[in-house]
Amino acid sequence: MSAWEMAAVLLAGVGAGTINTIVGSGTLITFPVLLAFGVPAVTANVSNTIGLVPGSLSGALGYRRELDGQAGRLLRLGTAALLGGLLGAYILVKLPSRAFTVIVPALILLALVLVVIQPRIARAMAARRQGGAQGAAGGPLLIAGVFLTSLYGGYFGAAQGVLLIALMGMLLADDMQRLNATKNVLALIVDAVAACFFLFTSHIDWAAVGLIAVGSTLGGQLGARIGRRLPPSALRATIVLVGLAAVTRLLVN
């Protein structure tokens, strides 16, 4: 890559790390940039996933204050995320990418609908809950949803944060910022397990990995600072805007 291409990938990494920490969908910044510079699609996807791991870690650490008291939840949902992310990475290596990415716009649009109606659904579900256990930890439906979302995340990764926020917003009774912190940890688990799998199975563009890693690490801290200051309504609005941008990008490409 030329110097200006390296600078573009680095800046894309900063943007992806920032957006991933606040909402998700950072892949829709870095992945098209790598494609534009001639990196083959699967190699770009794999290299992007590995490069975003440090950014995911940075974002999760930036939200560590909101993770207090969530150990049990993270253990349950994190196990589902690990298994789903590993299976998604395996599918990416074994099957053509077009077999799965054709349904991505529909998945993102569904997530956006869920985010918009989340407060009303959450109130209705809270009224039916008989105790606080399900509201704090999530039931089998949430675990299954996290597994399927993580499977998608291990395969491609764009907007997995939007889907996770939508699921948890519907099925958990908790503050939006705490849910966002949980989302960051789950995304980190998915990215990390997929990256470990790709290290042994796929061709990797290490220059792209390094640039995205540095940029996304800086972006992760920036995103944590911005995201914590957003009220729930503003965070939902950001999710919708980023999600719509994701759909547009995928349909155009």
CSV table of C-alpha atoms in Angstrom, one decimal:
chain,number,residue,atom,x,y,z
A,1,MET,CA,0.0,0.0,0.0
A,2,SER,CA,1.1,3.6,-0.7
A,3,ALA,CA,1.5,6.1,2.1
A,4,TRP,CA,-1.9,7.7,1.5
A,5,GLU,CA,-3.6,4.3,1.3
A,6,MET,CA,-2.0,3.4,4.7
A,7,ALA,CA,-3.3,6.7,6.1
A,8,ALA,CA,-6.8,5.9,4.8
A,9,VAL,CA,-6.8,2.5,6.4
A,10,LEU,CA,-5.6,3.9,9.7
A,11,LEU,CA,-8.3,6.6,9.7
A,12,ALA,CA,-10.9,4.0,8.8
A,13,GLY,CA,-9.7,1.9,11.8
A,14,VAL,CA,-10.2,4.9,14.1
A,15,GLY,CA,-13.7,5.4,12.7
A,16,ALA,CA,-14.5,1.7,13.0
A,17,GLY,CA,-13.3,1.5,16.6
A,18,THR,CA,-15.3,4.5,17.6
A,19,ILE,CA,-18.5,3.3,16.0
A,20,ASN,CA,-18.1,-0.2,17.2
A,21,THR,CA,-17.8,1.0,20.8
A,22,ILE,CA,-20.9,3.2,20.6
A,23,VAL,CA,-23.1,1.0,18.5
A,24,GLY,CA,-21.5,-1.5,16.1
A,25,SER,CA,-21.1,-1.6,12.3
A,26,GLY,CA,-17.5,-0.4,12.2
A,27,THR,CA,-16.8,-3.2,9.7
A,28,LEU,CA,-18.8,-1.2,7.2
A,29,ILE,CA,-16.1,1.5,7.3
A,30,THR,CA,-12.9,-0.7,7.2
A,31,PHE,CA,-14.1,-3.5,4.9
A,32,PRO,CA,-15.0,-1.4,1.9
A,33,VAL,CA,-11.8,0.6,2.3
A,34,LEU,CA,-9.7,-2.6,2.0
A,35,LEU,CA,-11.8,-3.7,-1.0
A,36,ALA,CA,-11.1,-0.3,-2.7
A,37,PHE,CA,-7.4,-0.8,-2.3
A,38,GLY,CA,-7.5,-4.2,-4.0
A,39,VAL,CA,-7.6,-6.6,-1.1
A,40,PRO,CA,-9.6,-9.7,-2.0
A,41,ALA,CA,-13.0,-9.9,-0.3
A,42,VAL,CA,-12.4,-12.9,2.0
A,43,THR,CA,-8.9,-11.7,2.9
A,44,ALA,CA,-10.3,-8.2,3.6
A,45,ASN,CA,-13.0,-9.7,5.9
A,46,VAL,CA,-10.5,-11.9,7.8
A,47,SER,CA,-7.9,-9.1,8.1
A,48,ASN,CA,-10.5,-6.7,9.2
A,49,THR,CA,-11.8,-9.0,11.9
A,50,ILE,CA,-8.3,-9.6,13.3
A,51,GLY,CA,-7.5,-5.9,13.2
A,52,LEU,CA,-10.6,-4.9,15.1
A,53,VAL,CA,-9.9,-7.1,18.1
A,54,PRO,CA,-7.6,-4.5,19.8
A,55,GLY,CA,-10.3,-1.9,19.2
A,56,SER,CA,-13.0,-4.2,20.7
A,57,LEU,CA,-10.8,-4.7,23.8
A,58,SER,CA,-10.2,-0.9,24.0
A,59,GLY,CA,-13.9,-0.2,23.9
A,60,ALA,CA,-14.7,-2.9,26.5
A,61,LEU,CA,-12.1,-1.4,28.8
A,62,GLY,CA,-13.4,2.0,28.2
A,63,TYR,CA,-16.8,0.8,29.5
A,64,ARG,CA,-15.5,-1.2,32.4
A,65,ARG,CA,-17.3,1.0,35.0
A,66,GLU,CA,-20.7,-0.1,33.5
A,67,LEU,CA,-19.7,-3.8,33.7
A,68,ASP,CA,-19.8,-3.8,37.5
A,69,GLY,CA,-22.2,-6.6,38.7
A,70,GLN,CA,-22.5,-8.2,35.3
A,71,ALA,CA,-20.2,-11.2,35.8
A,72,GLY,CA,-23.1,-13.8,35.7
A,73,ARG,CA,-24.7,-12.2,32.7
A,74,LEU,CA,-21.3,-12.1,30.8
A,75,LEU,CA,-20.6,-15.7,31.6
A,76,ARG,CA,-23.9,-16.9,30.2
A,77,LEU,CA,-24.0,-14.7,27.2
A,78,GLY,CA,-20.3,-14.8,26.6
A,79,THR,CA,-20.3,-18.6,26.3
A,80,ALA,CA,-23.0,-18.3,23.6
A,81,ALA,CA,-21.0,-15.6,21.9
A,82,LEU,CA,-17.8,-17.7,21.9
A,83,LEU,CA,-19.6,-20.8,20.4
A,84,GLY,CA,-21.5,-18.7,17.8
A,85,GLY,CA,-18.4,-16.7,16.8
A,86,LEU,CA,-16.4,-19.9,16.3
A,87,LEU,CA,-19.1,-21.5,14.1
A,88,GLY,CA,-19.5,-18.4,12.1
A,89,ALA,CA,-15.7,-18.3,11.4
A,90,TYR,CA,-15.8,-21.9,10.3
A,91,ILE,CA,-18.7,-21.2,7.9
A,92,LEU,CA,-16.8,-18.3,6.4
A,93,VAL,CA,-13.8,-20.6,5.6
A,94,LYS,CA,-15.9,-23.4,4.3
A,95,LEU,CA,-18.7,-21.7,2.3
A,96,PRO,CA,-18.8,-18.8,-0.3
A,97,SER,CA,-19.4,-15.5,1.3
A,98,ARG,CA,-22.4,-14.6,-0.9
A,99,ALA,CA,-24.4,-17.6,0.6
A,100,PHE,CA,-24.7,-15.6,3.8
A,101,THR,CA,-24.3,-11.9,3.1
A,102,VAL,CA,-27.4,-11.8,0.9
A,103,ILE,CA,-29.5,-11.8,4.0
A,104,VAL,CA,-27.5,-9.2,5.9
A,105,PRO,CA,-29.6,-6.2,4.9
A,106,ALA,CA,-32.8,-7.9,6.2
A,107,LEU,CA,-31.1,-8.8,9.5
A,108,ILE,CA,-30.0,-5.2,10.0
A,109,LEU,CA,-33.4,-3.7,9.2
A,110,LEU,CA,-35.0,-6.2,11.6
A,111,ALA,CA,-32.6,-5.0,14.3
A,112,LEU,CA,-33.4,-1.4,13.6
A,113,VAL,CA,-37.2,-2.1,14.0
A,114,LEU,CA,-36.4,-3.8,17.3
A,115,VAL,CA,-34.3,-0.9,18.6
A,116,VAL,CA,-37.1,1.6,17.8
A,117,ILE,CA,-39.8,-0.3,19.5
A,118,GLN,CA,-37.5,-1.6,22.3
A,119,PRO,CA,-38.8,0.7,25.1
A,120,ARG,CA,-42.5,-0.3,24.6
A,121,ILE,CA,-41.6,-4.0,24.4
A,122,ALA,CA,-39.3,-3.8,27.4
A,123,ARG,CA,-42.1,-2.3,29.5
A,124,ALA,CA,-44.6,-5.0,28.4
A,125,MET,CA,-42.2,-7.8,29.2
A,126,ALA,CA,-41.2,-6.2,32.5
A,127,ALA,CA,-44.9,-6.3,33.5
A,128,ARG,CA,-45.0,-10.0,32.9
A,129,ARG,CA,-41.8,-10.9,34.7
A,130,GLN,CA,-42.5,-12.5,38.0
A,131,GLY,CA,-39.0,-11.9,39.4
A,132,GLY,CA,-35.8,-10.1,38.7
A,133,ALA,CA,-33.7,-13.1,37.7
A,134,GLN,CA,-34.7,-13.1,34.1
A,135,GLY,CA,-34.5,-9.4,33.8
A,136,ALA,CA,-30.9,-9.4,35.1
A,137,ALA,CA,-29.5,-12.4,33.3
A,138,GLY,CA,-31.8,-13.1,30.3
A,139,GLY,CA,-33.5,-16.4,29.5
A,140,PRO,CA,-33.0,-19.1,26.9
A,141,LEU,CA,-34.4,-16.8,24.1
A,142,LEU,CA,-31.7,-14.3,24.7
A,143,ILE,CA,-29.0,-16.9,24.9
A,144,ALA,CA,-30.2,-18.4,21.6
A,145,GLY,CA,-30.4,-14.9,20.0
A,146,VAL,CA,-26.8,-14.1,21.1
A,147,PHE,CA,-25.6,-17.4,19.7
A,148,LEU,CA,-27.2,-16.7,16.3
A,149,THR,CA,-26.0,-13.1,16.2
A,150,SER,CA,-22.5,-14.2,17.1
A,151,LEU,CA,-22.6,-16.8,14.4
A,152,TYR,CA,-23.3,-13.9,12.0
A,153,GLY,CA,-20.6,-11.8,13.6
A,154,GLY,CA,-18.0,-14.5,13.2
A,155,TYR,CA,-18.9,-14.8,9.6
A,156,PHE,CA,-19.0,-11.1,8.5
A,157,GLY,CA,-19.4,-9.0,11.6
A,158,ALA,CA,-21.1,-5.8,10.2
A,159,ALA,CA,-23.8,-4.5,12.6
A,160,GLN,CA,-23.6,-7.4,15.0
A,161,GLY,CA,-23.6,-4.7,17.7
A,162,VAL,CA,-26.9,-3.4,16.4
A,163,LEU,CA,-28.4,-6.8,16.7
A,164,LEU,CA,-27.0,-7.4,20.2
A,165,ILE,CA,-28.3,-4.1,21.5
A,166,ALA,CA,-31.8,-4.9,20.0
A,167,LEU,CA,-31.9,-8.3,21.6
A,168,MET,CA,-30.7,-7.2,25.0
A,169,GLY,CA,-32.9,-4.1,25.0
A,170,MET,CA,-36.0,-6.2,24.4
A,171,LEU,CA,-35.2,-9.0,26.9
A,172,LEU,CA,-33.2,-7.4,29.7
A,173,ALA,CA,-34.4,-4.8,32.2
A,174,ASP,CA,-31.3,-2.6,32.5
A,175,ASP,CA,-29.8,0.8,31.7
A,176,MET,CA,-28.9,1.3,28.1
A,177,GLN,CA,-25.3,2.2,28.9
A,178,ARG,CA,-24.8,-1.1,30.9
A,179,LEU,CA,-26.3,-3.0,27.9
A,180,ASN,CA,-23.9,-1.2,25.6
A,181,ALA,CA,-21.0,-2.3,27.9
A,182,THR,CA,-22.2,-5.9,27.7
A,183,LYS,CA,-22.5,-5.6,23.9
A,184,ASN,CA,-18.8,-4.5,23.7
A,185,VAL,CA,-17.6,-7.5,25.7
A,186,LEU,CA,-19.7,-9.9,23.6
A,187,ALA,CA,-18.4,-8.4,20.4
A,188,LEU,CA,-14.9,-8.7,21.7
A,189,ILE,CA,-15.4,-12.4,22.4
A,190,VAL,CA,-16.8,-13.0,18.9
A,191,ASP,CA,-14.0,-11.0,17.2
A,192,ALA,CA,-11.3,-12.7,19.3
A,193,VAL,CA,-12.4,-16.3,18.7
A,194,ALA,CA,-13.0,-15.7,15.0
A,195,ALA,CA,-9.5,-14.1,14.8
A,196,CYS,CA,-7.9,-17.0,16.5
A,197,PHE,CA,-9.6,-19.4,14.0
A,198,PHE,CA,-8.5,-17.3,11.0
A,199,LEU,CA,-4.9,-17.3,12.1
A,200,PHE,CA,-4.6,-21.0,11.3
A,201,THR,CA,-7.0,-21.2,8.4
A,202,SER,CA,-6.9,-18.1,6.2
A,203,HIS,CA,-4.7,-15.8,4.2
A,204,ILE,CA,-4.1,-12.5,6.1
A,205,ASP,CA,-3.0,-9.1,5.0
A,206,TRP,CA,-0.8,-8.2,8.0
A,207,ALA,CA,-0.2,-4.6,6.9
A,208,ALA,CA,-4.0,-4.0,7.0
A,209,VAL,CA,-4.3,-5.8,10.3
A,210,GLY,CA,-1.7,-3.6,11.9
A,211,LEU,CA,-3.1,-0.3,10.6
A,212,ILE,CA,-6.7,-1.2,11.6
A,213,ALA,CA,-5.5,-2.5,15.0
A,214,VAL,CA,-3.8,0.8,15.9
A,215,GLY,CA,-6.6,2.9,14.5
A,216,SER,CA,-9.4,0.9,16.2
A,217,THR,CA,-7.6,1.0,19.6
A,218,LEU,CA,-7.6,4.8,19.5
A,219,GLY,CA,-11.2,4.7,18.3
A,220,GLY,CA,-12.3,2.4,21.0
A,221,GLN,CA,-11.3,4.9,23.7
A,222,LEU,CA,-12.8,7.8,21.8
A,223,GLY,CA,-16.0,5.8,21.4
A,224,ALA,CA,-16.2,5.1,25.1
A,225,ARG,CA,-15.9,8.8,25.9
A,226,ILE,CA,-18.6,9.7,23.5
A,227,GLY,CA,-20.9,6.8,24.1
A,228,ARG,CA,-21.1,7.3,27.9
A,229,ARG,CA,-22.3,10.9,27.5
A,230,LEU,CA,-25.2,10.0,25.2
A,231,PRO,CA,-28.6,9.7,26.7
A,232,PRO,CA,-30.6,6.5,25.8
A,233,SER,CA,-32.7,8.2,23.2
A,234,ALA,CA,-29.6,9.6,21.5
A,235,LEU,CA,-27.9,6.2,21.6
A,236,ARG,CA,-30.9,4.6,19.9
A,237,ALA,CA,-30.9,7.4,17.3
A,238,THR,CA,-27.3,6.7,16.6
A,239,ILE,CA,-28.0,3.0,16.3
A,240,VAL,CA,-30.7,3.6,13.7
A,241,LEU,CA,-28.6,6.0,11.7
A,242,VAL,CA,-25.6,3.7,11.6
A,243,GLY,CA,-27.8,0.7,10.8
A,244,LEU,CA,-29.5,2.5,7.9
A,245,ALA,CA,-26.0,3.5,6.6
A,246,ALA,CA,-25.1,-0.2,6.9
A,247,VAL,CA,-28.0,-1.3,4.8
A,248,THR,CA,-27.4,1.3,2.2
A,249,ARG,CA,-23.7,0.3,1.9
A,250,LEU,CA,-24.5,-3.4,1.6
A,251,LEU,CA,-27.2,-2.8,-1.1
A,252,VAL,CA,-25.0,-0.5,-3.1
A,253,ASN,CA,-22.1,-3.0,-3.0
